[in-house]
């Protein structure tokens, strides 16, 4: 899988996992065939992979293609960067069109939910504080200046993504207190201490919508009081969120927690969870993080994916969708156990 070495050739950015895979590639005696999603998140992913699998492409030096941090590709250098790669590398693209007739159709549904009045007031206030802070921040001013010089917006987006992760967590788990992947403290600890905060304010509005979708999926009928009607299905459900606090929040507050399994990480315990989800009919819903369950598992037992957050990148979206969007496999008797005429994608979004 090519993205395993996506940062291996970039000093100061590569993780221990990337470095380990990179070492295997370095000592390979034969030519390297990299497969999978080469641009998993950003164009920098492709740069890191090329540096490791075909180091002569840039003569070991990528400094002129990256910004001052070394972590983002200069948009002004993208065309030159692409041409340089094409000189020494061959790409083969296999599209789904060749075997699309084997796949279930995809059906996307969007569900809008509203925060409680107290959640909305707190959210608006934190957003106002962020805007004021950025206006005064030297770091953000420098980012705007660098973006103007390079004709892009990557520096500002990088800083904003770090701060906005706290708002994402609040929408999906307003009681969360654990630090985010970006190293930011969520708002849960502060929100809990407000005199106006009620117990119901500490539960995400997305929880109720999740329960309504689960109810309609397995029993048929309308989703809550909406006009969205589902056909009864015997196939299972996977719930995805990017931040780890949100799956935990769903597991704690959903009224369907008894039929849920929480997949937190790979390893022996993770494999046991996957096997139980596939084979044990007592468990019908798998709750997982986008990153923890993005590759390596075939889960044709499910026909519905519920997304609790707007996906960050096309690569992440494709990887998680592929866990379910695969041809159905008949059992030993040649029969299909699950009704998967469509793969349903439910997006739950706070208005």
Coordinates of N, CA, C and O in Angstrom, one line a residue, residues 263-275 292 297:
X263 N -14.9 -0.2 17.8 CA -13.6 -0.6 17.2 C -12.6 0.6 17.4 O -12.8 1.7 16.9
X264 N -11.6 0.4 18.3 CA -10.7 1.5 18.6 C -9.4 1.5 18.0 O -8.8 2.5 17.7
X265 N -8.9 0.3 17.7 CA -7.5 0.2 17.1 C -7.3 -1.2 16.5 O -8.0 -2.2 16.9
X266 N -6.3 -1.3 15.7 CA -5.9 -2.6 15.2 C -5.3 -3.5 16.3 O -5.2 -3.1 17.4
X267 N -4.8 -4.7 15.9 CA -4.2 -5.6 16.9 C -5.2 -6.7 17.2 O -6.2 -6.8 16.6
X268 N -4.8 -7.5 18.2 CA -5.6 -8.7 18.5 C -7.0 -8.4 18.9 O -8.0 -9.0 18.4
X269 N -7.1 -7.4 19.8 CA -8.5 -7.0 20.2 C -9.3 -6.4 19.1 O -10.5 -6.8 19.0
X270 N -8.7 -5.6 18.2 CA -9.4 -5.1 17.1 C -9.9 -6.2 16.1 O -11.1 -6.1 15.7
X271 N -9.1 -7.2 15.9 CA -9.5 -8.3 15.0 C -10.6 -9.1 15.6 O -11.5 -9.6 14.9
X272 N -10.6 -9.2 17.0 CA -11.7 -9.9 17.7 C -13.0 -9.1 17.5 O -14.1 -9.7 17.3
X273 N -13.0 -7.8 17.6 CA -14.2 -7.0 17.4 C -14.7 -7.1 16.0 O -15.9 -7.3 15.8
X274 N -13.8 -7.1 15.0 CA -14.2 -7.2 13.6 C -14.9 -8.6 13.4 O -15.9 -8.7 12.7
X275 N -14.3 -9.6 13.9 CA -14.8 -11.0 13.7 C -16.2 -11.1 14.3 O -17.1 -11.7 13.8
X292 N -8.9 4.6 12.2 CA -8.6 3.3 12.8 C -9.2 2.1 11.9 O -8.7 1.0 11.9
X297 N -10.0 -4.2 5.9 CA -11.1 -5.0 6.3 C -12.2 -5.0 5.2 O -12.5 -3.9 4.7

